[in-house]
Amino acid sequence: MAHVLVTGGVRSGKSRWAESRFGDTEPVSYLTPGYPADPAKDTEWAARVAAHQARRPVAWRTVETLDLAAAVATAPGPVLIDCVGTWLTRLLDAWNAWDADESEWASRLATEVDGLVAAVRAHPSEVVVVTNEVGWGLVSEYRAGRLFADHLGRTNQRLAEACDQVVLLVAGRPLVVSGARSDRG
């Protein structure tokens, strides 16, 4: 049983690699905090979601939720979360946080992250968490980009502390860093 954080850039192969950790007949809870697919509003997003769904074995249970901590805590077996960057975006959207003063929502986000980290750390089965790598480019000239990079980077660090391995996907190839999980909260 392992807890793994999978990170990398857009289209680096993170999701496919994470999915490959589980067998086709193994019941897996696939937790997705992404926006529901609506082809009438965004055909490209709907196509991405459909491609992900088509790859999932029938034994897998898809749970679309923003309450990742509760979903992890109640999942009966292995869990795959895809992806933390989408989760952060949806939370900040739901809270109208992009233009709000950070002091209005930062503690709320910290509580959400604390809950997710605790749920991942405590889960008795394998947990694979997919996220986006940030900070390999220029600092965004836009506030929203800086907020996203700052908070996702911190969230990734917290989740990495709860995991046995961090896997960086580069051009579809995994680079694995193993180490003991941190007992820090």
Short mmCIF file of N, CA and C in Angstrom, two decimals:
data_model
loop_
_atom_site.label_atom_id
_atom_site.label_comp_id
_atom_site.label_asym_id
_atom_site.label_seq_id
_atom_site.Cartn_x
_atom_site.Cartn_y
_atom_site.Cartn_z
N MET A 1 0.85 -1.17 0.00
CA MET A 1 0.00 0.00 0.00
C MET A 1 0.90 1.24 0.00
N ALA A 2 0.67 2.12 -0.95
CA ALA A 2 1.48 3.33 -1.06
C ALA A 2 0.58 4.55 -1.22
N HIS A 3 1.13 5.64 -0.83
CA HIS A 3 0.50 6.93 -1.07
C HIS A 3 1.47 7.68 -1.99
N VAL A 4 0.97 8.07 -3.16
CA VAL A 4 1.84 8.62 -4.21
C VAL A 4 1.29 9.94 -4.70
N LEU A 5 2.16 10.93 -4.80
CA LEU A 5 1.82 12.21 -5.41
C LEU A 5 2.45 12.21 -6.80
N VAL A 6 1.62 12.42 -7.82
CA VAL A 6 2.07 12.44 -9.21
C VAL A 6 1.96 13.86 -9.73
N THR A 7 3.09 14.41 -10.16
CA THR A 7 3.10 15.79 -10.62
C THR A 7 3.79 15.89 -11.97
N GLY A 8 3.61 17.00 -12.61
CA GLY A 8 4.22 17.24 -13.91
C GLY A 8 3.47 18.34 -14.63
N GLY A 9 3.93 18.66 -15.79
CA GLY A 9 3.30 19.70 -16.59
C GLY A 9 2.04 19.21 -17.30
N VAL A 10 1.37 20.13 -17.96
CA VAL A 10 0.20 19.80 -18.76
C VAL A 10 0.61 18.82 -19.85
N ARG A 11 -0.19 17.77 -20.02
CA ARG A 11 0.02 16.75 -21.05
C ARG A 11 1.33 15.99 -20.89
N SER A 12 1.79 15.87 -19.64
CA SER A 12 3.03 15.12 -19.39
C SER A 12 2.79 13.63 -19.20
N GLY A 13 1.53 13.22 -19.12
CA GLY A 13 1.20 11.81 -18.93
C GLY A 13 0.85 11.45 -17.50
N LYS A 14 0.59 12.45 -16.66
CA LYS A 14 0.32 12.21 -15.24
C LYS A 14 -0.88 11.28 -15.03
N SER A 15 -1.99 11.60 -15.66
CA SER A 15 -3.21 10.82 -15.43
C SER A 15 -3.06 9.39 -15.92
N ARG A 16 -2.52 9.21 -17.10
CA ARG A 16 -2.34 7.84 -17.62
C ARG A 16 -1.42 7.03 -16.70
N TRP A 17 -0.33 7.64 -16.24
CA TRP A 17 0.58 6.93 -15.36
C TRP A 17 -0.13 6.57 -14.06
N ALA A 18 -0.86 7.51 -13.49
CA ALA A 18 -1.58 7.26 -12.24
C ALA A 18 -2.60 6.14 -12.41
N GLU A 19 -3.33 6.16 -13.51
CA GLU A 19 -4.32 5.13 -13.77
C GLU A 19 -3.67 3.76 -13.92
N SER A 20 -2.47 3.72 -14.47
CA SER A 20 -1.79 2.44 -14.71
C SER A 20 -1.36 1.76 -13.42
N ARG A 21 -1.43 2.44 -12.30
CA ARG A 21 -1.05 1.86 -11.00
C ARG A 21 -2.06 0.82 -10.53
N PHE A 22 -3.25 0.84 -11.12
CA PHE A 22 -4.33 -0.03 -10.66
C PHE A 22 -4.72 -1.00 -11.76
N GLY A 23 -5.25 -2.15 -11.37
CA GLY A 23 -5.70 -3.14 -12.33
C GLY A 23 -7.09 -2.83 -12.87
N ASP A 24 -7.43 -3.46 -13.97
CA ASP A 24 -8.73 -3.23 -14.61
C ASP A 24 -9.90 -3.76 -13.80
N THR A 25 -9.66 -4.78 -12.99
CA THR A 25 -10.77 -5.37 -12.23
C THR A 25 -10.78 -4.91 -10.78
N GLU A 26 -9.77 -4.15 -10.39
CA GLU A 26 -9.67 -3.66 -9.02
C GLU A 26 -10.64 -2.49 -8.83
N PRO A 27 -11.50 -2.56 -7.81
CA PRO A 27 -12.40 -1.42 -7.58
C PRO A 27 -11.62 -0.23 -7.03
N VAL A 28 -11.67 0.87 -7.77
CA VAL A 28 -10.95 2.09 -7.41
C VAL A 28 -11.95 3.22 -7.34
N SER A 29 -11.81 4.07 -6.34
CA SER A 29 -12.62 5.31 -6.29
C SER A 29 -11.84 6.39 -7.01
N TYR A 30 -12.37 6.83 -8.14
CA TYR A 30 -11.73 7.86 -8.97
C TYR A 30 -12.40 9.18 -8.60
N LEU A 31 -11.69 10.01 -7.85
CA LEU A 31 -12.24 11.27 -7.36
C LEU A 31 -11.83 12.39 -8.29
N THR A 32 -12.81 13.08 -8.83
CA THR A 32 -12.52 14.16 -9.75
C THR A 32 -13.25 15.43 -9.33
N PRO A 33 -12.49 16.47 -9.04
CA PRO A 33 -13.10 17.74 -8.66
C PRO A 33 -13.30 18.69 -9.84
N GLY A 34 -13.13 18.18 -11.05
CA GLY A 34 -13.23 19.04 -12.24
C GLY A 34 -14.64 19.51 -12.50
N TYR A 35 -14.74 20.52 -13.32
CA TYR A 35 -16.05 21.00 -13.73
C TYR A 35 -16.75 19.92 -14.54
N PRO A 36 -18.06 19.76 -14.33
CA PRO A 36 -18.79 18.79 -15.14
C PRO A 36 -18.68 19.14 -16.63
N ALA A 37 -18.64 18.10 -17.45
CA ALA A 37 -18.52 18.32 -18.89
C ALA A 37 -19.85 18.79 -19.45
N ASP A 38 -19.80 19.88 -20.18
CA ASP A 38 -20.99 20.42 -20.86
C ASP A 38 -20.57 20.81 -22.27
N PRO A 39 -20.80 19.91 -23.24
CA PRO A 39 -20.37 20.19 -24.61
C PRO A 39 -20.95 21.47 -25.19
N ALA A 40 -22.11 21.90 -24.69
CA ALA A 40 -22.71 23.13 -25.19
C ALA A 40 -21.93 24.36 -24.76
N LYS A 41 -21.23 24.27 -23.62
CA LYS A 41 -20.46 25.41 -23.11
C LYS A 41 -18.99 25.36 -23.51
N ASP A 42 -18.41 24.14 -23.51
CA ASP A 42 -16.98 24.01 -23.76
C ASP A 42 -16.71 22.63 -24.37
N THR A 43 -16.65 22.57 -25.69
CA THR A 43 -16.48 21.29 -26.37
C THR A 43 -15.11 20.67 -26.08
N GLU A 44 -14.08 21.50 -25.94
CA GLU A 44 -12.73 20.97 -25.68
C GLU A 44 -12.68 20.32 -24.30
N TRP A 45 -13.24 20.97 -23.28
CA TRP A 45 -13.24 20.39 -21.93
C TRP A 45 -14.07 19.11 -21.92
N ALA A 46 -15.21 19.12 -22.59
CA ALA A 46 -16.06 17.92 -22.65
C ALA A 46 -15.31 16.77 -23.31
N ALA A 47 -14.52 17.05 -24.33
CA ALA A 47 -13.74 16.00 -25.00
C ALA A 47 -12.66 15.45 -24.07
N ARG A 48 -12.01 16.33 -23.29
CA ARG A 48 -11.00 15.86 -22.33
C ARG A 48 -11.63 14.94 -21.28
N VAL A 49 -12.76 15.36 -20.74
CA VAL A 49 -13.45 14.56 -19.73
C VAL A 49 -13.87 13.23 -20.32
N ALA A 50 -14.42 13.24 -21.53
CA ALA A 50 -14.85 11.99 -22.18
C ALA A 50 -13.68 11.04 -22.40
N ALA A 51 -12.53 11.58 -22.79
CA ALA A 51 -11.35 10.73 -23.00
C ALA A 51 -10.91 10.09 -21.69
N HIS A 52 -10.94 10.84 -20.60
CA HIS A 52 -10.59 10.27 -19.29
C HIS A 52 -11.58 9.19 -18.90
N GLN A 53 -12.86 9.46 -19.07
CA GLN A 53 -13.89 8.50 -18.69
C GLN A 53 -13.78 7.21 -19.51
N ALA A 54 -13.48 7.33 -20.78
CA ALA A 54 -13.39 6.16 -21.66
C ALA A 54 -12.24 5.23 -21.25
N ARG A 55 -11.20 5.78 -20.64
CA ARG A 55 -10.06 4.97 -20.22
C ARG A 55 -10.32 4.19 -18.93
N ARG A 56 -11.29 4.62 -18.15
CA ARG A 56 -11.52 4.00 -16.84
C ARG A 56 -12.18 2.64 -16.96
N PRO A 57 -11.66 1.66 -16.24
CA PRO A 57 -12.30 0.34 -16.22
C PRO A 57 -13.69 0.42 -15.58
N VAL A 58 -14.54 -0.52 -15.94
CA VAL A 58 -15.91 -0.51 -15.43
C VAL A 58 -15.95 -0.75 -13.92
N ALA A 59 -14.92 -1.37 -13.35
CA ALA A 59 -14.89 -1.63 -11.91
C ALA A 59 -14.63 -0.36 -11.10
N TRP A 60 -14.22 0.71 -11.76
CA TRP A 60 -13.92 1.93 -11.04
C TRP A 60 -15.18 2.75 -10.80
N ARG A 61 -15.22 3.39 -9.65
CA ARG A 61 -16.34 4.24 -9.26
C ARG A 61 -15.90 5.69 -9.38
N THR A 62 -16.59 6.48 -10.19
CA THR A 62 -16.26 7.89 -10.36
C THR A 62 -17.07 8.72 -9.37
N VAL A 63 -16.37 9.59 -8.64
CA VAL A 63 -17.02 10.50 -7.69
C VAL A 63 -16.61 11.91 -8.06
N GLU A 64 -17.57 12.71 -8.50
CA GLU A 64 -17.31 14.11 -8.83
C GLU A 64 -17.65 14.94 -7.60
N THR A 65 -16.62 15.55 -7.00
CA THR A 65 -16.82 16.26 -5.74
C THR A 65 -15.74 17.31 -5.50
N LEU A 66 -16.11 18.34 -4.77
CA LEU A 66 -15.12 19.29 -4.27
C LEU A 66 -14.69 18.93 -2.85
N ASP A 67 -15.45 18.07 -2.19
CA ASP A 67 -15.12 17.66 -0.83
C ASP A 67 -14.22 16.42 -0.89
N LEU A 68 -12.99 16.65 -1.34
CA LEU A 68 -12.05 15.54 -1.51
C LEU A 68 -11.73 14.86 -0.19
N ALA A 69 -11.60 15.61 0.88
CA ALA A 69 -11.25 15.00 2.17
C ALA A 69 -12.29 13.97 2.58
N ALA A 70 -13.56 14.33 2.49
CA ALA A 70 -14.62 13.39 2.87
C ALA A 70 -14.66 12.20 1.92
N ALA A 71 -14.45 12.44 0.63
CA ALA A 71 -14.49 11.35 -0.34
C ALA A 71 -13.34 10.37 -0.11
N VAL A 72 -12.15 10.88 0.21
CA VAL A 72 -11.02 9.99 0.51
C VAL A 72 -11.32 9.21 1.79
N ALA A 73 -11.80 9.90 2.81
CA ALA A 73 -12.04 9.27 4.10
C ALA A 73 -13.08 8.16 4.02
N THR A 74 -14.05 8.28 3.12
CA THR A 74 -15.12 7.28 3.04
C THR A 74 -14.92 6.27 1.92
N ALA A 75 -13.87 6.42 1.13
CA ALA A 75 -13.62 5.48 0.03
C ALA A 75 -13.29 4.12 0.60
N PRO A 76 -13.92 3.05 0.07
CA PRO A 76 -13.73 1.72 0.63
C PRO A 76 -12.41 1.03 0.28
N GLY A 77 -11.68 1.53 -0.66
CA GLY A 77 -10.43 0.88 -1.07
C GLY A 77 -9.52 1.90 -1.72
N PRO A 78 -8.77 1.48 -2.75
CA PRO A 78 -7.84 2.38 -3.42
C PRO A 78 -8.52 3.63 -3.97
N VAL A 79 -7.76 4.73 -3.98
CA VAL A 79 -8.29 6.03 -4.40
C VAL A 79 -7.33 6.65 -5.41
N LEU A 80 -7.91 7.26 -6.43
CA LEU A 80 -7.16 8.07 -7.37
C LEU A 80 -7.83 9.44 -7.43
N ILE A 81 -7.07 10.49 -7.13
CA ILE A 81 -7.58 11.87 -7.21
C ILE A 81 -6.96 12.52 -8.43
N ASP A 82 -7.81 13.09 -9.29
CA ASP A 82 -7.31 13.74 -10.49
C ASP A 82 -8.18 14.97 -10.78
N CYS A 83 -7.74 16.19 -10.49
CA CYS A 83 -6.43 16.58 -10.05
C CYS A 83 -6.54 17.73 -9.06
N VAL A 84 -5.48 17.93 -8.28
CA VAL A 84 -5.46 18.95 -7.23
C VAL A 84 -5.49 20.37 -7.82
N GLY A 85 -4.87 20.59 -8.95
CA GLY A 85 -4.92 21.91 -9.58
C GLY A 85 -6.34 22.32 -9.95
N THR A 86 -7.09 21.37 -10.47
CA THR A 86 -8.49 21.63 -10.81
C THR A 86 -9.30 21.89 -9.54
N TRP A 87 -9.02 21.12 -8.49
CA TRP A 87 -9.70 21.31 -7.21
C TRP A 87 -9.46 22.72 -6.68
N LEU A 88 -8.21 23.15 -6.67
CA LEU A 88 -7.88 24.49 -6.19
C LEU A 88 -8.60 25.54 -7.03
N THR A 89 -8.58 25.40 -8.33
CA THR A 89 -9.27 26.36 -9.20
C THR A 89 -10.76 26.43 -8.89
N ARG A 90 -11.39 25.28 -8.75
CA ARG A 90 -12.83 25.27 -8.46
C ARG A 90 -13.14 25.87 -7.10
N LEU A 91 -12.31 25.59 -6.10
CA LEU A 91 -12.54 26.20 -4.78
C LEU A 91 -12.46 27.72 -4.87
N LEU A 92 -11.39 28.21 -5.49
CA LEU A 92 -11.22 29.66 -5.59
C LEU A 92 -12.33 30.29 -6.43
N ASP A 93 -12.78 29.60 -7.46
CA ASP A 93 -13.93 30.09 -8.23
C ASP A 93 -15.18 30.15 -7.36
N ALA A 94 -15.45 29.08 -6.63
CA ALA A 94 -16.65 29.00 -5.79
C ALA A 94 -16.67 30.08 -4.72
N TRP A 95 -15.51 30.47 -4.25
CA TRP A 95 -15.41 31.48 -3.20
C TRP A 95 -15.24 32.89 -3.75
N ASN A 96 -15.27 33.04 -5.07
CA ASN A 96 -15.02 34.35 -5.71
C ASN A 96 -13.72 34.95 -5.17
N ALA A 97 -12.71 34.12 -5.07
CA ALA A 97 -11.47 34.51 -4.40
C ALA A 97 -10.47 35.21 -5.30
N TRP A 98 -10.59 35.07 -6.60
CA TRP A 98 -9.56 35.58 -7.50
C TRP A 98 -9.33 37.08 -7.34
N ASP A 99 -10.40 37.82 -7.10
CA ASP A 99 -10.26 39.27 -6.94
C ASP A 99 -10.44 39.73 -5.50
N ALA A 100 -10.75 38.80 -4.61
CA ALA A 100 -10.96 39.14 -3.20
C ALA A 100 -9.63 39.24 -2.48
N ASP A 101 -9.65 39.93 -1.35
CA ASP A 101 -8.47 40.00 -0.51
C ASP A 101 -8.17 38.59 0.01
N GLU A 102 -6.92 38.19 -0.08
CA GLU A 102 -6.52 36.84 0.32
C GLU A 102 -6.89 36.53 1.77
N SER A 103 -6.90 37.54 2.62
CA SER A 103 -7.24 37.32 4.02
C SER A 103 -8.69 36.85 4.19
N GLU A 104 -9.51 37.06 3.17
CA GLU A 104 -10.92 36.65 3.24
C GLU A 104 -11.11 35.15 3.03
N TRP A 105 -10.14 34.47 2.42
CA TRP A 105 -10.34 33.06 2.10
C TRP A 105 -9.14 32.16 2.42
N ALA A 106 -8.01 32.72 2.76
CA ALA A 106 -6.81 31.91 2.97
C ALA A 106 -6.98 30.88 4.09
N SER A 107 -7.62 31.24 5.18
CA SER A 107 -7.79 30.28 6.28
C SER A 107 -8.76 29.18 5.87
N ARG A 108 -9.74 29.50 5.07
CA ARG A 108 -10.68 28.50 4.56
C ARG A 108 -9.93 27.49 3.68
N LEU A 109 -9.05 27.99 2.83
CA LEU A 109 -8.26 27.09 1.98
C LEU A 109 -7.34 26.23 2.84
N ALA A 110 -6.71 26.82 3.83
CA ALA A 110 -5.83 26.06 4.71
C ALA A 110 -6.59 24.91 5.39
N THR A 111 -7.81 25.16 5.79
CA THR A 111 -8.64 24.13 6.41
C THR A 111 -8.94 23.01 5.42
N GLU A 112 -9.26 23.37 4.18
CA GLU A 112 -9.53 22.37 3.14
C GLU A 112 -8.28 21.51 2.88
N VAL A 113 -7.13 22.17 2.76
CA VAL A 113 -5.87 21.44 2.50
C VAL A 113 -5.53 20.56 3.68
N ASP A 114 -5.66 21.07 4.91
CA ASP A 114 -5.41 20.26 6.10
C ASP A 114 -6.27 19.00 6.10
N GLY A 115 -7.54 19.16 5.77
CA GLY A 115 -8.45 18.01 5.73
C GLY A 115 -8.05 16.99 4.69
N LEU A 116 -7.67 17.46 3.50
CA LEU A 116 -7.25 16.54 2.44
C LEU A 116 -5.97 15.82 2.82
N VAL A 117 -5.00 16.54 3.34
CA VAL A 117 -3.73 15.93 3.75
C VAL A 117 -3.98 14.86 4.82
N ALA A 118 -4.80 15.17 5.80
CA ALA A 118 -5.11 14.21 6.87
C ALA A 118 -5.81 12.98 6.32
N ALA A 119 -6.74 13.17 5.39
CA ALA A 119 -7.46 12.04 4.81
C ALA A 119 -6.54 11.15 4.00
N VAL A 120 -5.65 11.75 3.22
CA VAL A 120 -4.68 10.96 2.44
C VAL A 120 -3.77 10.19 3.38
N ARG A 121 -3.24 10.88 4.37
CA ARG A 121 -2.32 10.25 5.31
C ARG A 121 -2.98 9.06 6.04
N ALA A 122 -4.25 9.19 6.39
CA ALA A 122 -4.93 8.17 7.19
C ALA A 122 -5.54 7.04 6.36
N HIS A 123 -5.65 7.21 5.07
CA HIS A 123 -6.34 6.19 4.27
C HIS A 123 -5.56 4.87 4.28
N PRO A 124 -6.24 3.76 4.57
CA PRO A 124 -5.54 2.49 4.72
C PRO A 124 -5.17 1.79 3.41
N SER A 125 -5.71 2.26 2.30
CA SER A 125 -5.40 1.65 1.00
C SER A 125 -4.53 2.59 0.19
N GLU A 126 -4.15 2.13 -1.00
CA GLU A 126 -3.33 2.96 -1.88
C GLU A 126 -4.09 4.23 -2.27
N VAL A 127 -3.37 5.34 -2.27
CA VAL A 127 -3.91 6.63 -2.71
C VAL A 127 -2.93 7.21 -3.71
N VAL A 128 -3.42 7.58 -4.88
CA VAL A 128 -2.61 8.24 -5.89
C VAL A 128 -3.25 9.60 -6.15
N VAL A 129 -2.47 10.66 -5.96
CA VAL A 129 -2.95 12.03 -6.10
C VAL A 129 -2.24 12.68 -7.28
N VAL A 130 -3.01 13.13 -8.26
CA VAL A 130 -2.45 13.79 -9.43
C VAL A 130 -2.56 15.30 -9.22
N THR A 131 -1.48 16.01 -9.54
CA THR A 131 -1.47 17.46 -9.41
C THR A 131 -0.64 18.04 -10.55
N ASN A 132 -0.64 19.35 -10.65
CA ASN A 132 0.16 20.03 -11.66
C ASN A 132 1.41 20.60 -11.00
N GLU A 133 2.52 20.54 -11.71
CA GLU A 133 3.74 21.16 -11.22
C GLU A 133 3.68 22.64 -11.57
N VAL A 134 4.10 23.47 -10.64
CA VAL A 134 4.08 24.92 -10.87
C VAL A 134 5.47 25.49 -10.60
N GLY A 135 5.69 26.66 -11.09
CA GLY A 135 6.90 27.38 -10.75
C GLY A 135 8.09 27.14 -11.64
N TRP A 136 7.92 26.52 -12.79
CA TRP A 136 9.04 26.29 -13.69
C TRP A 136 9.11 27.34 -14.78
N GLY A 137 8.33 28.36 -14.62
CA GLY A 137 8.32 29.42 -15.63
C GLY A 137 8.45 30.77 -14.95
N LEU A 138 8.07 31.76 -15.66
CA LEU A 138 8.11 33.12 -15.12
C LEU A 138 7.00 33.31 -14.09
N VAL A 139 7.20 34.23 -13.19
CA VAL A 139 6.14 34.60 -12.27
C VAL A 139 5.09 35.35 -13.09
N SER A 140 3.85 34.93 -12.94
CA SER A 140 2.77 35.51 -13.73
C SER A 140 2.65 37.01 -13.49
N GLU A 141 2.33 37.72 -14.54
CA GLU A 141 2.08 39.15 -14.38
C GLU A 141 0.68 39.41 -13.83
N TYR A 142 -0.15 38.34 -13.79
CA TYR A 142 -1.52 38.48 -13.32
C TYR A 142 -1.66 37.91 -11.91
N ARG A 143 -2.42 38.60 -11.09
CA ARG A 143 -2.63 38.19 -9.71
C ARG A 143 -3.16 36.76 -9.62
N ALA A 144 -4.14 36.43 -10.44
CA ALA A 144 -4.74 35.09 -10.39
C ALA A 144 -3.68 34.01 -10.64
N GLY A 145 -2.79 34.24 -11.58
CA GLY A 145 -1.73 33.27 -11.86
C GLY A 145 -0.77 33.12 -10.70
N ARG A 146 -0.45 34.24 -10.04
CA ARG A 146 0.45 34.17 -8.88
C ARG A 146 -0.23 33.45 -7.72
N LEU A 147 -1.51 33.75 -7.48
CA LEU A 147 -2.24 33.08 -6.40
C LEU A 147 -2.28 31.58 -6.64
N PHE A 148 -2.61 31.20 -7.87
CA PHE A 148 -2.70 29.79 -8.20
C PHE A 148 -1.36 29.09 -7.96
N ALA A 149 -0.29 29.64 -8.51
CA ALA A 149 1.03 29.01 -8.37
C ALA A 149 1.46 28.94 -6.91
N ASP A 150 1.27 30.01 -6.17
CA ASP A 150 1.66 30.03 -4.76
C ASP A 150 0.91 28.98 -3.95
N HIS A 151 -0.41 28.97 -4.11
CA HIS A 151 -1.21 28.07 -3.27
C HIS A 151 -1.13 26.62 -3.74
N LEU A 152 -1.04 26.38 -5.04
CA LEU A 152 -0.89 25.01 -5.48
C LEU A 152 0.49 24.47 -5.10
N GLY A 153 1.51 25.29 -5.20
CA GLY A 153 2.85 24.86 -4.78
C GLY A 153 2.88 24.48 -3.31
N ARG A 154 2.25 25.28 -2.46
CA ARG A 154 2.20 24.96 -1.03
C ARG A 154 1.38 23.70 -0.77
N THR A 155 0.25 23.59 -1.48
CA THR A 155 -0.60 22.41 -1.32
C THR A 155 0.15 21.15 -1.75
N ASN A 156 0.87 21.21 -2.86
CA ASN A 156 1.66 20.07 -3.32
C ASN A 156 2.69 19.67 -2.29
N GLN A 157 3.34 20.63 -1.67
CA GLN A 157 4.34 20.31 -0.64
C GLN A 157 3.70 19.60 0.54
N ARG A 158 2.53 20.07 0.94
CA ARG A 158 1.83 19.43 2.07
C ARG A 158 1.43 18.01 1.72
N LEU A 159 0.90 17.82 0.51
CA LEU A 159 0.50 16.47 0.09
C LEU A 159 1.71 15.55 -0.03
N ALA A 160 2.83 16.08 -0.51
CA ALA A 160 4.05 15.27 -0.64
C ALA A 160 4.49 14.75 0.72
N GLU A 161 4.29 15.54 1.77
CA GLU A 161 4.65 15.10 3.12
C GLU A 161 3.82 13.91 3.56
N ALA A 162 2.61 13.77 3.02
CA ALA A 162 1.72 12.67 3.40
C ALA A 162 1.90 11.45 2.51
N CYS A 163 2.80 11.52 1.56
CA CYS A 163 2.98 10.44 0.59
C CYS A 163 4.33 9.74 0.76
N ASP A 164 4.36 8.49 0.32
CA ASP A 164 5.59 7.69 0.34
C ASP A 164 6.49 8.01 -0.84
N GLN A 165 5.87 8.40 -1.95
CA GLN A 165 6.62 8.69 -3.17
C GLN A 165 6.06 9.94 -3.83
N VAL A 166 6.93 10.63 -4.53
CA VAL A 166 6.53 11.69 -5.45
C VAL A 166 7.06 11.27 -6.81
N VAL A 167 6.18 11.29 -7.79
CA VAL A 167 6.55 10.91 -9.15
C VAL A 167 6.37 12.13 -10.05
N LEU A 168 7.45 12.52 -10.70
CA LEU A 168 7.41 13.63 -11.65
C LEU A 168 7.36 13.02 -13.04
N LEU A 169 6.34 13.37 -13.81
CA LEU A 169 6.22 12.89 -15.18
C LEU A 169 6.81 13.93 -16.12
N VAL A 170 7.74 13.50 -16.95
CA VAL A 170 8.36 14.36 -17.95
C VAL A 170 8.23 13.62 -19.28
N ALA A 171 7.47 14.21 -20.21
CA ALA A 171 7.27 13.60 -21.53
C ALA A 171 6.84 12.14 -21.42
N GLY A 172 5.95 11.87 -20.46
CA GLY A 172 5.43 10.53 -20.29
C GLY A 172 6.31 9.58 -19.52
N ARG A 173 7.46 10.04 -19.06
CA ARG A 173 8.40 9.18 -18.34
C ARG A 173 8.43 9.57 -16.86
N PRO A 174 8.29 8.58 -15.98
CA PRO A 174 8.28 8.88 -14.54
C PRO A 174 9.68 9.01 -13.95
N LEU A 175 9.85 10.00 -13.12
CA LEU A 175 11.04 10.16 -12.29
C LEU A 175 10.53 10.03 -10.85
N VAL A 176 10.99 9.02 -10.14
CA VAL A 176 10.43 8.67 -8.84
C VAL A 176 11.37 9.09 -7.72
N VAL A 177 10.78 9.75 -6.71
CA VAL A 177 11.51 10.10 -5.49
C VAL A 177 10.78 9.40 -4.35
N SER A 178 11.48 8.52 -3.65
CA SER A 178 10.89 7.79 -2.54
C SER A 178 11.46 8.30 -1.23
N GLY A 179 10.67 8.15 -0.20
CA GLY A 179 11.11 8.54 1.13
C GLY A 179 10.01 8.26 2.12
N ALA A 180 10.38 8.25 3.36
CA ALA A 180 9.38 8.01 4.41
C ALA A 180 8.42 9.17 4.48
N ARG A 181 7.16 8.84 4.70
CA ARG A 181 6.17 9.89 4.87
C ARG A 181 6.49 10.68 6.12
N SER A 182 6.18 11.94 6.07
CA SER A 182 6.40 12.81 7.21
C SER A 182 5.24 12.64 8.18
N ASP A 183 5.53 12.67 9.45
CA ASP A 183 4.47 12.63 10.46
C ASP A 183 3.99 14.02 10.82
N ARG A 184 4.60 15.01 10.17
CA ARG A 184 4.18 16.38 10.43
C ARG A 184 2.83 16.64 9.78
N GLY A 185 2.02 17.52 10.35
CA GLY A 185 0.68 17.82 9.84
C GLY A 185 0.63 18.99 9.02
#
